[in-house]
Coordinates of C-alpha atoms and ligand atoms in Angstrom, one line a residue:
Chain A
M161 CA 0.0 0.0 0.0
L162 CA 2.7 2.4 1.1
A163 CA 4.4 1.8 -2.2
A164 CA 1.5 3.6 -3.9
F165 CA 2.3 6.7 -1.9
E166 CA 3.9 9.2 -4.3
W167 CA 6.7 10.7 -2.4
H168 CA 7.6 13.1 -5.1
I169 CA 4.3 14.9 -4.8
L170 CA 4.9 15.5 -1.1
W171 CA 8.5 16.5 -1.8
Q172 CA 7.5 19.0 -4.5
R173 CA 4.7 20.4 -2.3
I174 CA 7.1 21.0 0.6
F175 CA 10.3 22.1 -1.2
H176 CA 9.1 23.5 -4.4
P177 CA 5.7 25.1 -3.7
D178 CA 4.3 26.7 -6.8
H179 CA 3.0 30.2 -7.1
V180 CA -0.7 29.2 -6.7
F181 CA 0.2 27.4 -3.5
V182 CA 2.2 30.3 -2.0
L183 CA -0.9 32.5 -2.7
A184 CA -3.1 30.1 -0.8
L185 CA -0.7 30.0 2.1
W186 CA -0.6 33.7 2.2
R187 CA -4.4 33.8 2.2
T188 CA -4.5 31.5 5.3
I189 CA -2.1 33.8 7.0
Y190 CA -3.7 37.2 6.3
I191 CA -7.3 35.9 6.8
S192 CA -6.3 34.4 10.2
V193 CA -4.5 37.5 11.3
A194 CA -7.3 39.8 10.2
A195 CA -9.9 37.7 11.8
Q196 CA -7.9 37.5 15.0
V197 CA -7.3 41.2 15.2
F198 CA -10.9 42.1 14.6
G199 CA -12.0 39.3 17.0
V200 CA -9.9 40.8 19.7
L201 CA -11.4 44.3 19.1
L202 CA -14.9 42.8 19.1
G203 CA -14.1 40.9 22.2
L204 CA -12.8 44.0 23.9
I205 CA -15.9 46.0 23.0
A206 CA -18.2 43.2 24.2
A207 CA -16.2 42.9 27.4
L208 CA -16.5 46.6 28.1
M209 CA -20.2 46.4 27.2
R210 CA -20.6 43.7 29.8
M211 CA -19.4 46.0 32.5
S212 CA -21.4 48.9 31.4
K213 CA -23.9 50.7 33.6
I214 CA -26.5 50.6 30.8
W215 CA -28.3 47.3 31.0
P216 CA -29.3 46.8 27.3
L217 CA -25.6 46.8 26.5
R218 CA -24.9 44.1 29.1
V219 CA -27.8 42.0 27.7
L220 CA -26.6 42.5 24.1
S221 CA -23.0 41.4 25.2
G222 CA -24.5 38.3 26.8
L223 CA -26.6 37.4 23.8
Y224 CA -23.6 37.8 21.5
V225 CA -21.6 35.2 23.5
L226 CA -24.6 32.9 23.9
V227 CA -25.3 32.8 20.2
F228 CA -21.8 32.7 18.7
R229 CA -20.4 30.2 21.2
G230 CA -23.5 28.1 21.0
T231 CA -23.6 27.5 17.3
P232 CA -21.0 25.9 14.9
V233 CA -18.6 28.2 13.2
I234 CA -19.4 26.6 9.8
V235 CA -23.1 27.6 10.2
Q236 CA -22.0 31.1 11.0
I237 CA -19.7 31.3 8.0
F238 CA -22.5 30.1 5.7
F239 CA -25.0 32.4 7.4
V240 CA -22.8 35.5 6.9
Y241 CA -21.9 34.5 3.3
F242 CA -25.4 33.7 2.1
G243 CA -27.1 36.2 4.5
A244 CA -25.1 39.1 3.2
N245 CA -25.8 37.9 -0.3
L246 CA -29.5 37.8 0.4
L247 CA -29.6 41.2 2.0
F248 CA -27.3 43.2 -0.2
G249 CA -26.5 41.0 -3.1
F250 CA -22.8 40.5 -3.6
N251 CA -22.4 44.0 -4.9
L252 CA -22.1 45.6 -1.5
I253 CA -19.2 43.4 -0.6
P254 CA -16.7 44.1 -3.4
R255 CA -16.3 41.2 -5.6
T256 CA -12.7 41.8 -5.7
A257 CA -11.3 44.7 -3.6
N258 CA -7.7 45.4 -4.2
F259 CA -5.6 46.4 -1.3
G260 CA -2.2 46.1 -2.8
L261 CA -1.1 42.6 -1.7
F262 CA -4.6 41.7 -0.7
Q263 CA -7.1 40.7 -3.3
L264 CA -10.2 40.4 -1.2
D265 CA -13.1 38.8 -3.0
G266 CA -16.6 38.7 -1.5
A267 CA -16.1 35.2 -0.1
A268 CA -12.8 36.0 1.6
F269 CA -14.4 39.2 3.1
A270 CA -17.4 37.2 4.4
G271 CA -15.0 34.6 5.8
I272 CA -13.1 37.2 7.7
V273 CA -16.3 38.8 9.0
A274 CA -17.7 35.5 10.2
L275 CA -14.5 34.3 11.8
S276 CA -14.0 37.7 13.5
I277 CA -17.5 37.7 15.0
N278 CA -17.1 34.1 16.1
E279 CA -13.7 34.8 17.6
G280 CA -15.0 37.9 19.3
A281 CA -17.3 35.8 21.4
Y282 CA -14.5 33.7 22.7
M283 CA -12.2 36.7 23.2
R284 CA -14.9 38.5 25.3
E285 CA -14.6 35.7 27.9
I286 CA -10.9 35.7 27.8
I287 CA -10.6 39.5 28.1
R288 CA -13.3 39.5 30.9
A289 CA -11.3 37.0 32.8
G290 CA -8.2 39.1 32.3
I291 CA -9.8 42.2 33.7
D292 CA -11.4 40.3 36.6
A293 CA -8.0 39.1 37.5
I294 CA -6.7 42.6 38.2
D295 CA -7.0 43.7 41.9
R296 CA -9.9 46.1 42.4
G297 CA -7.4 48.3 44.3
Q298 CA -5.8 49.2 41.0
M299 CA -9.0 50.8 39.7
E300 CA -9.5 52.6 43.0
A301 CA -6.0 53.9 43.1
A302 CA -6.3 55.2 39.6
R303 CA -9.6 56.9 40.4
S304 CA -8.3 58.3 43.6
L305 CA -5.7 60.1 41.5
G306 CA -8.4 61.8 39.5
M307 CA -8.5 59.5 36.5
H308 CA -12.0 59.0 35.1
Y309 CA -13.2 55.4 34.4
R310 CA -12.0 55.2 30.8
L311 CA -8.6 56.6 31.4
A312 CA -8.1 54.3 34.4
M313 CA -9.2 51.4 32.2
R314 CA -6.9 52.3 29.4
R315 CA -3.8 53.3 31.3
I316 CA -4.0 51.1 34.4
V317 CA -6.3 48.1 34.2
L318 CA -6.1 47.0 30.5
P319 CA -2.3 47.0 30.3
Q320 CA -2.1 44.7 33.3
A321 CA -5.0 42.6 32.0
A322 CA -3.1 42.2 28.7
R323 CA -0.5 40.1 30.5
V324 CA -3.1 37.7 31.7
I325 CA -4.8 37.7 28.3
V326 CA -1.7 37.0 26.1
P327 CA -1.3 33.3 26.8
P328 CA -4.9 32.2 26.0
L329 CA -4.9 34.8 23.1
G330 CA -2.0 32.9 21.6
N331 CA -3.9 29.6 21.8
E332 CA -6.8 31.3 20.1
F333 CA -4.7 32.3 17.3
N334 CA -3.3 28.8 16.9
N335 CA -6.9 27.7 16.6
M336 CA -7.7 30.4 14.2
L337 CA -4.9 29.3 11.8
K338 CA -6.6 25.9 11.6
T339 CA -10.2 27.0 11.8
S340 CA -9.8 29.3 8.9
S341 CA -9.7 26.2 6.7
L342 CA -13.5 26.1 7.0
I343 CA -13.9 29.1 4.7
F344 CA -12.9 26.9 1.9
F345 CA -16.6 25.8 1.9
I346 CA -17.7 29.2 0.8
G347 CA -15.1 29.1 -2.0
V348 CA -12.0 30.7 -0.6
T349 CA -8.9 28.8 -1.8
E350 CA -6.7 29.0 1.2
L351 CA -4.3 26.3 2.2
F352 CA -6.9 23.6 2.7
G353 CA -8.8 24.7 -0.3
D354 CA -5.7 24.4 -2.5
A355 CA -5.1 20.9 -1.3
E356 CA -8.8 20.0 -1.9
I357 CA -8.5 21.3 -5.5
R358 CA -5.3 19.5 -6.3
Y359 CA -6.6 16.2 -4.9
S360 CA -9.8 16.4 -6.8
T361 CA -7.9 16.7 -10.1
T362 CA -5.2 14.1 -9.3
F363 CA -7.0 11.7 -7.0
K364 CA -3.9 11.7 -4.7
P365 CA -5.6 12.8 -1.5
V366 CA -3.2 11.3 1.0
E367 CA -0.2 13.1 -0.6
Y368 CA -1.8 16.4 -0.8
F369 CA -3.3 16.3 2.6
T370 CA -0.1 15.1 4.2
A371 CA 1.6 18.1 2.5
V372 CA -1.1 20.5 3.7
A373 CA -0.8 19.1 7.3
F374 CA 2.9 19.8 7.1
W375 CA 2.3 23.4 6.2
Y376 CA -0.2 23.9 9.0
L377 CA 2.3 22.4 11.4
V378 CA 4.9 24.9 10.1
L379 CA 2.5 27.8 10.7
T380 CA 1.5 26.7 14.2
T381 CA 5.1 26.0 15.2
I382 CA 6.4 29.4 14.1
W383 CA 3.5 30.9 16.0
S384 CA 4.3 29.0 19.1
V385 CA 7.8 30.2 19.1
I386 CA 6.6 33.8 18.7
Q387 CA 4.1 33.3 21.4
A388 CA 6.7 31.9 23.8
Q389 CA 8.9 34.9 23.1
I390 CA 6.0 37.4 24.0
E391 CA 5.2 35.5 27.1
R392 CA 8.8 35.3 28.3
K393 CA 9.2 39.1 27.7
L394 CA 6.0 39.8 29.7
S395 CA 6.9 37.6 32.6
V396 CA 10.3 39.3 32.8
S397 CA 8.8 42.7 33.3
E398 CA 6.3 41.2 35.6
R399 CA 9.1 40.2 37.9
G400 CA 10.0 43.9 37.9
E401 CA 13.2 43.8 35.8
E402 CA 13.7 45.6 32.6
P403 CA 15.6 43.2 30.3
S404 CA 18.8 44.7 28.8
F405 CA 19.3 44.7 25.1
R406 CA 21.7 41.8 25.3
E407 CA 19.2 39.8 27.4
R408 CA 16.5 40.6 24.8
V409 CA 18.7 39.3 22.0
F410 CA 19.5 36.3 24.0
Q411 CA 15.9 35.6 24.7
A412 CA 14.9 36.0 21.1
W413 CA 17.4 33.2 20.1
A414 CA 16.8 31.0 23.1
P415 CA 14.7 28.4 21.3
V416 CA 17.1 28.1 18.5
A417 CA 19.9 27.7 21.0
A418 CA 17.9 25.1 22.8
W419 CA 17.4 23.1 19.6
G420 CA 21.1 23.4 18.9
R421 CA 21.9 22.0 22.3
G422 CA 19.4 19.2 21.7
A423 CA 20.9 18.2 18.5
R424 CA 24.4 17.9 19.9
Chain B
M133 CA -9.8 78.3 50.6
S134 CA -13.4 77.4 51.4
S135 CA -16.0 79.9 52.5
N136 CA -16.5 78.3 55.9
G137 CA -12.8 78.1 56.6
F138 CA -12.5 74.3 56.6
V139 CA -10.6 72.2 54.1
M140 CA -13.0 69.3 54.8
S141 CA -16.3 69.4 56.5
A142 CA -18.5 66.3 56.8
H143 CA -22.0 66.8 58.2
E144 CA -24.2 64.0 59.5
V145 CA -22.8 61.5 56.9
R146 CA -24.8 58.2 56.7
K147 CA -23.9 55.1 54.8
R148 CA -25.4 51.7 54.6
F149 CA -24.4 48.5 52.9
G150 CA -27.7 46.8 52.3
R151 CA -29.3 46.4 55.8
L152 CA -26.1 47.2 57.6
E153 CA -25.8 50.9 58.7
V154 CA -22.1 51.5 58.7
L155 CA -22.1 55.3 59.3
K156 CA -24.8 56.6 61.5
G157 CA -24.3 60.4 61.2
V158 CA -20.7 61.3 61.2
S159 CA -19.7 65.0 61.5
L160 CA -16.1 66.2 61.3
E161 CA -14.5 69.4 60.3
V162 CA -10.8 69.8 59.5
K163 CA -9.0 73.1 59.2
R164 CA -6.2 74.0 56.9
G165 CA -2.9 72.4 58.0
E166 CA -4.6 70.3 60.6
V167 CA -3.7 66.7 61.2
V168 CA -6.6 64.5 62.5
C169 CA -6.1 60.9 63.5
V170 CA -9.0 58.6 63.4
I171 CA -9.0 55.6 65.8
G172 CA -11.5 53.0 66.6
P173 CA -12.2 49.3 66.7
S174 CA -12.4 47.1 63.6
G175 CA -15.7 47.5 61.8
S176 CA -16.4 50.9 63.3
G177 CA -16.5 52.5 59.9
K178 CA -13.2 54.3 59.6
T179 CA -12.3 53.0 56.2
T180 CA -15.9 53.6 54.9
F181 CA -15.8 57.2 56.2
I182 CA -12.5 57.9 54.5
R183 CA -13.7 56.4 51.2
C184 CA -16.9 58.5 51.4
I185 CA -14.7 61.6 51.6
H186 CA -13.1 60.5 48.3
H187 CA -16.5 59.4 46.9
L188 CA -15.3 55.9 46.4
E189 CA -18.6 55.2 48.2
K190 CA -21.8 56.9 47.6
I191 CA -23.4 58.3 50.8
D192 CA -27.0 57.8 51.8
G193 CA -27.4 61.0 53.9
G194 CA -25.6 64.1 55.0
R195 CA -23.0 66.0 53.0
I196 CA -19.3 66.3 52.6
E197 CA -17.5 69.3 51.4
V198 CA -13.8 69.7 50.5
N199 CA -12.5 73.2 49.9
G200 CA -16.1 74.3 50.1
H201 CA -17.2 72.1 47.2
L202 CA -19.8 69.4 47.7
I203 CA -18.2 66.0 47.0
G204 CA -19.8 63.7 44.6
Y205 CA -23.1 65.5 44.4
R206 CA -24.7 68.5 43.0
E207 CA -27.5 70.5 44.7
Q208 CA -30.7 70.9 42.7
N209 CA -33.9 72.2 44.2
G210 CA -32.6 71.3 47.6
K211 CA -32.0 67.7 46.6
L212 CA -28.5 66.1 46.1
I213 CA -28.0 64.5 42.7
E214 CA -24.9 62.5 42.0
D215 CA -22.4 64.3 39.9
S216 CA -21.1 63.1 36.5
E217 CA -18.1 60.8 36.5
R218 CA -15.8 63.4 35.1
S219 CA -16.6 66.1 37.7
I220 CA -16.2 63.6 40.5
A221 CA -12.8 62.7 38.9
R222 CA -11.8 66.3 38.9
Q223 CA -12.7 66.6 42.6
R224 CA -10.7 63.4 43.5
A225 CA -7.7 64.9 41.9
E226 CA -7.7 67.6 44.7
I227 CA -7.7 64.9 47.4
G228 CA -4.7 62.5 47.9
M229 CA -5.3 59.0 49.1
V230 CA -3.0 56.5 50.5
F231 CA -4.2 52.9 50.9
Q232 CA -3.4 50.2 53.4
R233 CA -2.2 47.9 50.6
F234 CA -0.3 50.6 48.7
N235 CA -2.0 49.8 45.3
L236 CA 1.0 51.0 43.3
F237 CA 0.8 50.2 39.6
P238 CA 2.9 47.1 39.2
H239 CA 3.6 47.7 35.5
K240 CA 5.1 51.1 36.0
T241 CA 8.4 52.1 37.7
A242 CA 8.4 54.2 40.8
L243 CA 8.9 57.3 38.7
E244 CA 6.2 56.3 36.2
N245 CA 3.8 55.7 39.1
V246 CA 4.4 59.2 40.3
I247 CA 4.2 61.1 37.0
E248 CA 1.1 59.1 35.7
A249 CA -1.6 61.3 37.1
P250 CA 0.0 64.7 36.6
V251 CA 0.6 63.9 33.0
Q252 CA -2.6 62.0 32.2
V253 CA -5.0 64.0 34.3
R254 CA -3.5 67.5 34.6
G255 CA -1.7 67.5 31.3
V256 CA 1.6 68.5 32.9
P257 CA 4.4 68.3 30.3
K258 CA 6.3 65.1 30.8
R259 CA 9.7 66.7 31.4
Q260 CA 8.3 69.0 34.1
A261 CA 6.4 66.0 35.7
I262 CA 9.6 64.0 35.8
Q263 CA 11.5 66.9 37.5
Q264 CA 8.7 67.2 40.1
A265 CA 8.5 63.4 40.6
E266 CA 12.3 63.2 41.2
E267 CA 12.0 65.9 43.8
L268 CA 9.1 64.0 45.5
L269 CA 11.0 60.7 45.4
R270 CA 13.9 62.5 47.0
R271 CA 11.6 63.9 49.7
V272 CA 10.5 60.4 50.6
G273 CA 14.1 59.1 50.5
L274 CA 13.8 57.0 47.3
A275 CA 15.7 59.0 44.7
D276 CA 17.8 56.0 43.9
K277 CA 14.7 53.8 43.3
R278 CA 13.4 55.9 40.4
D279 CA 13.5 53.2 37.8
V280 CA 12.6 50.2 39.9
Y281 CA 9.3 48.4 39.6
P282 CA 7.1 48.1 42.7
G283 CA 7.7 44.3 42.7
K284 CA 11.3 45.0 43.7
L285 CA 10.5 47.4 46.5
S286 CA 10.0 46.6 50.2
G287 CA 6.5 47.3 51.7
G288 CA 7.8 50.5 53.3
Q289 CA 9.4 51.7 50.1
Q290 CA 6.2 51.0 48.2
Q291 CA 4.2 52.9 50.6
R292 CA 6.5 55.9 50.4
V293 CA 6.2 55.8 46.6
A294 CA 2.5 55.7 47.1
I295 CA 2.7 58.8 49.2
A296 CA 4.9 60.6 46.5
R297 CA 2.3 59.5 43.9
A298 CA -0.5 61.1 45.8
L299 CA 1.5 64.3 46.5
A300 CA 2.3 64.7 42.9
M301 CA -1.2 66.0 42.3
R302 CA -0.6 68.7 44.9
P303 CA -3.7 67.8 46.9
A304 CA -5.3 70.1 49.4
L305 CA -6.1 67.2 51.6
M306 CA -4.4 63.8 52.2
L307 CA -6.3 60.8 53.4
F308 CA -4.4 57.8 54.9
D309 CA -6.2 54.6 55.7
E310 CA -4.0 52.5 58.0
P311 CA -0.9 53.2 55.9
T312 CA 1.4 51.2 58.1
S313 CA -0.8 48.3 59.2
A314 CA 0.3 46.0 56.2
L315 CA 3.9 46.7 57.0
D316 CA 6.6 44.8 58.8
P317 CA 7.4 46.4 62.2
E318 CA 10.9 47.4 61.1
V319 CA 9.8 49.6 58.3
I320 CA 6.8 51.3 59.9
G321 CA 9.1 54.0 61.2
E322 CA 10.3 55.2 57.8
V323 CA 6.8 55.6 56.5
L324 CA 5.7 57.4 59.7
D325 CA 8.7 59.7 59.4
V326 CA 7.6 60.8 55.9
M327 CA 4.2 61.5 57.2
K328 CA 5.4 63.4 60.2
E329 CA 7.5 65.6 57.9
L330 CA 4.5 66.2 55.7
A331 CA 2.5 67.2 58.8
L332 CA 5.2 69.7 59.7
E333 CA 5.2 71.2 56.3
G334 CA 1.6 72.1 56.9
M335 CA -0.3 69.4 54.9
T336 CA -3.9 68.9 55.9
M337 CA -4.3 65.2 56.8
I338 CA -6.8 62.7 58.0
V339 CA -5.1 59.6 59.1
V340 CA -6.8 56.4 60.2
T341 CA -4.1 54.8 62.4
H342 CA -3.5 52.9 65.6
E343 CA 0.0 54.3 65.9
M344 CA -0.6 56.3 68.9
G345 CA 3.1 57.4 69.0
F346 CA 2.4 59.1 65.6
A347 CA -0.8 60.6 66.9
R348 CA 1.0 62.1 69.9
E349 CA 3.8 63.6 67.8
A350 CA 2.0 64.8 64.7
A351 CA -1.8 65.0 65.3
D352 CA -3.6 68.1 66.4
R353 CA -6.7 66.1 67.1
V354 CA -7.8 62.5 67.6
V355 CA -11.3 61.3 66.9
M356 CA -12.5 58.0 68.2
M357 CA -15.1 56.1 66.1
D358 CA -17.3 53.3 67.4
D359 CA -20.2 51.6 65.7
G360 CA -20.6 54.3 62.9
R361 CA -20.3 57.3 65.1
I362 CA -17.6 59.6 66.4
I363 CA -17.9 59.1 70.2
E364 CA -15.0 61.1 71.4
E365 CA -12.8 63.9 70.1
G366 CA -9.8 65.7 71.6
T367 CA -6.1 66.4 71.6
P368 CA -3.8 63.4 71.6
E369 CA -2.9 64.3 75.3
H370 CA -6.6 64.0 76.2
F371 CA -6.7 60.5 74.9
F372 CA -3.5 59.5 76.8
R373 CA -4.5 61.1 80.1
E374 CA -8.2 61.2 80.6
P375 CA -10.4 59.5 77.9
R376 CA -14.0 60.1 78.9
E377 CA -15.9 57.2 77.3
E378 CA -15.8 53.8 78.6
R379 CA -15.5 52.3 75.1
T380 CA -12.5 54.6 74.4
K381 CA -10.7 53.4 77.6
Q382 CA -11.3 49.8 76.6
F383 CA -10.1 50.3 73.1
L384 CA -7.0 52.3 74.1
S385 CA -6.0 49.7 76.8
K386 CA -6.0 47.2 73.9
I387 CA -3.8 49.1 71.5
L388 CA -1.4 50.7 74.1
V389 CA 0.2 47.7 75.4
Ligands
ATP57 N1 -18.4 47.0 50.3 C1 -19.0 46.6 51.4 N2 -20.1 45.8 51.4 C2 -20.7 45.4 52.5 N3 -20.2 45.7 53.7 C3 -19.1 46.4 53.9 C4 -18.5 46.9 52.7 N4 -17.3 47.6 53.2 C5 -17.4 47.6 54.5 N5 -18.4 46.9 54.9 C6 -18.8 46.6 56.3 O1 -18.9 47.9 56.9 C7 -18.4 47.8 58.2 C8 -17.4 48.9 58.5 O2 -16.2 48.6 57.7 P1 -14.9 49.5 57.6 O3 -14.0 48.9 56.7 O4 -15.3 50.9 57.4 O5 -14.4 49.3 59.1 P2 -13.0 49.8 59.7 O6 -13.3 50.7 60.8 O7 -12.2 50.4 58.6 O8 -12.4 48.5 60.2 P3 -10.9 48.0 60.2 O9 -10.2 48.5 61.4 O10 -11.0 46.5 60.3 O11 -10.2 48.4 58.9 C9 -17.9 46.4 58.5 O12 -18.9 45.7 59.2 C10 -17.8 45.9 57.1 O13 -18.0 44.5 57.1
MG58 MG1 -10.3 49.9 57.7

């Protein structure tokens, strides 16, 4: 059976990715990043709404989480895609909008919107937990110095909450890289979509899906290295030391150095 | 300066938490430059009273004025209506507060803690704020800790930074809520020294404390709170020599070992 596995396909997909493939990889990256960024923003807004004095805002925030955590992402993606189509036709969402490197067609746009909204619901919980983790005395101290609520939030509470939020946020992005594959089903050829198309024309599913798994692994690994870097840096300043430039360079190369040691 | 000549005047302040009435009509007037120590058993409402002066708690009755301005409320047709968030913030900027647990901002250095409010709230140019902050840190004896994060400071040092941070807003009144009770005995002195100096320089202060040594040296007046009321008031000497109320005697016998 294994003899039937065409290694050269895998080889070629890994070492000589063609232009179409690189474009698909790039789509996965920018769609994930965009959806994560907007997801964090939506989550932050929803988290602040939840703490609002105005009760309809609190209710709205609760409903948001209820609905978007309680239904499958794929349903939300289809809903946004076809829903927007039904409401506005595809004309409202530009069929292809050109932002230099980004060629955003309607489907990719709908995909980013759906993934962002879904992510926002999860981020709201993460951000809320981060804010709750900060001692109430911090807000009081800030207000006792004459800061109004928003200023105290922005300058004192949120920067501290950010340290609590970063580790789970990193995990969310790891998930996002993989979950973004679902938007293939509304016709966006990102990494998974590219593999799907190749396999359907060659009938070599195992080769192409092995290759695509490899590339997802590359993305998530790179991200986990970056994430570890950020977390280390945060934990250093948490301990009350400002890392020197030399230490920072050292930290940045620490995983590589560790691999080096492991290999020896 | 206020019209009635007091930096702080509280009149019949009432506060309840649900069913529990914590302040049952507290009146206190503090003149410019006066240092008033507040003593009293746990749960008597000392912290709550201090927090009401800063409007960190709403009050259910009475009124509090600082520099002649009603705190936290606006008068309309003889009724008190809570002020807007921003104007309360403006009032708080005139009143310094030092907490039992310091509450320094852990993500900022000592200097950054001190310049934060002048720069963000008052819009003082950063360079000028830094100069002023360095001077304040020198005054509390921490010039060399300028760039150190609170996590690396002892409790006594943190509390001194917290005092400098409050002073940076040039408050008309300083409130202290048991500023030394979370400290190790050996560093209590350094914080009290800073406070004594402040008192000598003429700062108006209300200090919740059980440090009777500090009261004797620095206070003009001591008030004794019990069960949500001020039950006795007098000079520190009065409290040492001839406290009138039975509750006061009992309380003092416990804290003056
Ligand atoms: N936020 C709150 N909610 C409900 N009850 C409260 C709250 N804050 C204080 N209390 C209650 O009010 C009473 C007075 O508390 P307060 O902290 O003012 O006392 P205190 O004189 O400062 O005591 P201590 O010497 O222990 O600090 C206590 O019975 C306390 O349990
Ligand atoms: Mg107290």
